[in-house]
Amino acid sequence: MDKPISRFNVPALDDLPDDIRERILAVQDKAGFVPNVFWALAHRPDEFRAFFAYHDALMEKPSGLTKGEREMIVVATSGINQCQYCVVAHGAILRIREGNPLIADQIAVNYRKADITPRQRAMLDFAVQVSNAAHMVGPEDHARMAEHGFSDEDIWDIGAIAAFFALSNRMANLTSMRPNDEFYLMGRMPRDSEA
């Protein structure tokens, strides 16, 4: 690639600790490429480990939220936080998780006009509030979420994902993290009806 993926030094694969090198190679085997967030955060191995441990705890566990809904939270809050990396990368994942080539762009630009359910809109309203004005969250917000069928654990998950990706958005902007070219086309074409 002719453009840097981070403003900071990106270590060579052979220079990384074994556990980080193994994680990067596993991601490459699964995805066919290494998302640049792995390279950029490998600049600081201890922070890499902490970041991905929390990411996995939030995004990969069983939850009252679907994996697609968790990606909706990432894309909506990242759009509001003007994080190009997370909108592009997680937009690709959202398109794939939902099998919908339109949804990520709709949510990134203005989730309030996206083709989502009222429950999902309430989820994103809450996530955006946590991301940008968490000090304003009060009992009425929790009550509104409960009216849409969200449990206390779901509310925690929504808030934690929004808060974690607020950190991620800020680090991506700090480092000038560049999205991989591969992300732009992922999930853009509708799935084959025969598949």
Tab-separated table of C-alpha atoms in Angstrom:
chain	number	residue	atom	x	y	z
A	1	MET	CA	0.000	0.000	0.000
A	2	ASP	CA	1.373	3.387	-0.928
A	3	LYS	CA	-0.365	5.283	1.884
A	4	PRO	CA	0.444	4.784	5.565
A	5	ILE	CA	-2.115	2.987	7.704
A	6	SER	CA	-1.198	4.898	10.867
A	7	ARG	CA	0.616	8.054	11.857
A	8	PHE	CA	2.585	5.926	14.337
A	9	ASN	CA	5.109	3.159	13.719
A	10	VAL	CA	3.553	-0.111	12.586
A	11	PRO	CA	5.682	-3.076	13.683
A	12	ALA	CA	6.649	-5.910	11.361
A	13	LEU	CA	4.891	-9.220	11.970
A	14	ASP	CA	8.154	-10.937	12.969
A	15	ASP	CA	8.830	-8.288	15.610
A	16	LEU	CA	5.550	-8.881	17.470
A	17	PRO	CA	5.088	-11.008	20.591
A	18	ASP	CA	3.985	-14.569	19.780
A	19	ASP	CA	0.393	-14.168	21.028
A	20	ILE	CA	-0.207	-11.046	18.938
A	21	ARG	CA	1.437	-12.527	15.871
A	22	GLU	CA	-0.771	-15.643	16.229
A	23	ARG	CA	-3.910	-13.519	16.562
A	24	ILE	CA	-3.049	-11.488	13.463
A	25	LEU	CA	-2.335	-14.623	11.433
A	26	ALA	CA	-5.625	-16.197	12.587
A	27	VAL	CA	-7.530	-13.091	11.462
A	28	GLN	CA	-5.716	-13.168	8.131
A	29	ASP	CA	-6.637	-16.827	7.641
A	30	LYS	CA	-10.307	-16.128	8.400
A	31	ALA	CA	-10.767	-12.818	6.545
A	32	GLY	CA	-8.169	-13.151	3.812
A	33	PHE	CA	-6.496	-9.915	4.925
A	34	VAL	CA	-5.457	-8.185	8.158
A	35	PRO	CA	-7.672	-5.249	9.163
A	36	ASN	CA	-5.425	-2.244	9.722
A	37	VAL	CA	-6.642	-1.798	13.307
A	38	PHE	CA	-4.576	-4.861	14.223
A	39	TRP	CA	-1.413	-3.383	12.714
A	40	ALA	CA	-1.990	0.084	14.156
A	41	LEU	CA	-2.690	-1.082	17.707
A	42	ALA	CA	0.210	-3.549	17.641
A	43	HIS	CA	2.347	-0.430	18.158
A	44	ARG	CA	1.668	-1.005	21.871
A	45	PRO	CA	1.261	-4.725	22.613
A	46	ASP	CA	-0.226	-4.403	26.127
A	47	GLU	CA	-2.867	-1.981	24.885
A	48	PHE	CA	-3.527	-4.229	21.863
A	49	ARG	CA	-4.290	-7.124	24.225
A	50	ALA	CA	-6.552	-5.036	26.465
A	51	PHE	CA	-8.404	-3.504	23.508
A	52	PHE	CA	-9.153	-6.794	21.792
A	53	ALA	CA	-10.043	-8.572	25.039
A	54	TYR	CA	-12.720	-5.961	25.746
A	55	HIS	CA	-13.803	-5.879	22.096
A	56	ASP	CA	-14.345	-9.646	22.109
A	57	ALA	CA	-16.146	-9.559	25.460
A	58	LEU	CA	-18.644	-7.059	24.034
A	59	MET	CA	-19.006	-8.137	20.431
A	60	GLU	CA	-18.656	-11.928	20.451
A	61	LYS	CA	-20.615	-13.113	23.491
A	62	PRO	CA	-24.209	-14.331	23.586
A	63	SER	CA	-26.480	-11.346	24.170
A	64	GLY	CA	-30.028	-10.060	23.891
A	65	LEU	CA	-28.676	-8.052	20.953
A	66	THR	CA	-28.013	-9.680	17.618
A	67	LYS	CA	-24.521	-9.407	16.149
A	68	GLY	CA	-26.046	-7.139	13.498
A	69	GLU	CA	-27.540	-4.845	16.142
A	70	ARG	CA	-24.170	-4.583	17.866
A	71	GLU	CA	-22.650	-3.506	14.551
A	72	MET	CA	-25.474	-0.967	14.110
A	73	ILE	CA	-24.379	0.630	17.381
A	74	VAL	CA	-20.777	0.803	16.176
A	75	VAL	CA	-21.691	2.320	12.817
A	76	ALA	CA	-24.171	4.874	14.203
A	77	THR	CA	-21.885	6.137	16.958
A	78	SER	CA	-18.807	6.060	14.722
A	79	GLY	CA	-20.640	8.127	12.111
A	80	ILE	CA	-21.532	10.741	14.691
A	81	ASN	CA	-17.938	10.687	15.975
A	82	GLN	CA	-16.630	11.089	12.410
A	83	CYS	CA	-14.514	7.960	12.557
A	84	GLN	CA	-13.800	6.948	8.989
A	85	TYR	CA	-12.058	3.706	9.944
A	86	CYS	CA	-14.878	2.354	12.105
A	87	VAL	CA	-17.662	3.444	9.749
A	88	VAL	CA	-15.973	1.742	6.797
A	89	ALA	CA	-14.789	-1.416	8.600
A	90	HIS	CA	-17.859	-2.002	10.751
A	91	GLY	CA	-20.145	-0.885	7.939
A	92	ALA	CA	-18.788	-3.840	5.958
A	93	ILE	CA	-19.404	-6.194	8.870
A	94	LEU	CA	-22.917	-4.773	9.346
A	95	ARG	CA	-23.793	-5.308	5.681
A	96	ILE	CA	-22.654	-8.920	5.964
A	97	ARG	CA	-24.332	-9.610	9.319
A	98	GLU	CA	-27.646	-8.181	8.125
A	99	GLY	CA	-27.400	-9.431	4.524
A	100	ASN	CA	-28.396	-5.903	3.500
A	101	PRO	CA	-26.162	-3.815	1.206
A	102	LEU	CA	-28.000	-0.570	2.087
A	103	ILE	CA	-28.190	-0.576	5.866
A	104	ALA	CA	-24.673	0.528	6.808
A	105	ASP	CA	-24.712	3.665	4.653
A	106	GLN	CA	-28.163	4.584	5.955
A	107	ILE	CA	-27.119	4.186	9.576
A	108	ALA	CA	-23.771	5.941	9.153
A	109	VAL	CA	-25.302	9.015	7.530
A	110	ASN	CA	-28.525	9.323	9.561
A	111	TYR	CA	-29.759	6.319	11.507
A	112	ARG	CA	-33.015	8.171	12.235
A	113	LYS	CA	-33.991	7.735	8.569
A	114	ALA	CA	-32.606	4.217	8.138
A	115	ASP	CA	-34.764	1.201	7.378
A	116	ILE	CA	-34.700	-0.166	10.928
A	117	THR	CA	-37.329	-1.088	13.496
A	118	PRO	CA	-38.572	1.342	16.184
A	119	ARG	CA	-36.796	-0.868	18.752
A	120	GLN	CA	-33.504	-0.539	16.876
A	121	ARG	CA	-33.990	3.210	16.586
A	122	ALA	CA	-34.478	3.448	20.372
A	123	MET	CA	-31.313	1.352	20.791
A	124	LEU	CA	-29.334	3.736	18.581
A	125	ASP	CA	-30.801	6.835	20.252
A	126	PHE	CA	-29.547	5.475	23.574
A	127	ALA	CA	-26.150	4.460	22.154
A	128	VAL	CA	-25.599	7.910	20.662
A	129	GLN	CA	-26.541	9.521	23.964
A	130	VAL	CA	-24.026	7.337	25.814
A	131	SER	CA	-21.364	8.089	23.201
A	132	ASN	CA	-21.820	11.852	23.234
A	133	ALA	CA	-23.620	12.832	26.430
A	134	ALA	CA	-23.400	9.975	28.933
A	135	HIS	CA	-23.658	12.464	31.787
A	136	MET	CA	-27.268	13.082	30.706
A	137	VAL	CA	-28.374	9.419	30.926
A	138	GLY	CA	-30.995	9.022	33.622
A	139	PRO	CA	-33.742	6.713	34.878
A	140	GLU	CA	-36.153	7.917	32.186
A	141	ASP	CA	-33.738	6.696	29.506
A	142	HIS	CA	-33.571	3.256	31.107
A	143	ALA	CA	-37.372	3.196	31.377
A	144	ARG	CA	-37.710	4.081	27.684
A	145	MET	CA	-35.372	1.239	26.783
A	146	ALA	CA	-37.370	-1.193	28.939
A	147	GLU	CA	-40.531	-0.131	27.071
A	148	HIS	CA	-38.858	-1.382	23.898
A	149	GLY	CA	-38.132	-4.757	25.498
A	150	PHE	CA	-34.494	-4.236	26.448
A	151	SER	CA	-33.380	-5.929	29.674
A	152	ASP	CA	-30.955	-4.315	32.101
A	153	GLU	CA	-28.205	-6.525	30.640
A	154	ASP	CA	-29.100	-5.368	27.110
A	155	ILE	CA	-28.943	-1.747	28.250
A	156	TRP	CA	-25.499	-2.380	29.738
A	157	ASP	CA	-24.373	-3.984	26.462
A	158	ILE	CA	-25.650	-1.071	24.365
A	159	GLY	CA	-23.955	1.473	26.615
A	160	ALA	CA	-20.721	-0.503	26.867
A	161	ILE	CA	-20.460	-0.934	23.090
A	162	ALA	CA	-21.093	2.783	22.559
A	163	ALA	CA	-18.516	3.719	25.204
A	164	PHE	CA	-15.901	1.271	23.941
A	165	PHE	CA	-16.233	2.452	20.370
A	166	ALA	CA	-16.069	6.085	21.477
A	167	LEU	CA	-12.565	5.129	22.654
A	168	SER	CA	-11.905	3.246	19.418
A	169	ASN	CA	-13.121	6.204	17.320
A	170	ARG	CA	-10.818	8.576	19.128
A	171	MET	CA	-7.808	6.267	18.781
A	172	ALA	CA	-8.517	5.734	15.080
A	173	ASN	CA	-8.670	9.488	14.553
A	174	LEU	CA	-5.579	10.105	16.697
A	175	THR	CA	-3.567	7.603	14.683
A	176	SER	CA	-5.066	8.520	11.282
A	177	MET	CA	-5.937	4.853	10.920
A	178	ARG	CA	-6.694	4.065	7.292
A	179	PRO	CA	-9.453	1.575	6.424
A	180	ASN	CA	-8.391	-1.391	4.304
A	181	ASP	CA	-9.493	-1.132	0.697
A	182	GLU	CA	-11.117	-4.571	1.048
A	183	PHE	CA	-13.793	-3.213	3.391
A	184	TYR	CA	-15.337	-0.856	0.847
A	185	LEU	CA	-16.870	-3.557	-1.338
A	186	MET	CA	-17.678	-6.194	1.283
A	187	GLY	CA	-21.387	-6.986	1.535
A	188	ARG	CA	-22.351	-4.530	-1.218
A	189	MET	CA	-23.907	-7.091	-3.530
A	190	PRO	CA	-27.083	-8.902	-2.387
A	191	ARG	CA	-26.560	-12.546	-1.584
A	192	ASP	CA	-27.388	-15.087	-4.279
A	193	SER	CA	-30.897	-16.394	-3.812
A	194	GLU	CA	-29.535	-19.893	-4.531
A	195	ALA	CA	-26.823	-19.720	-1.862
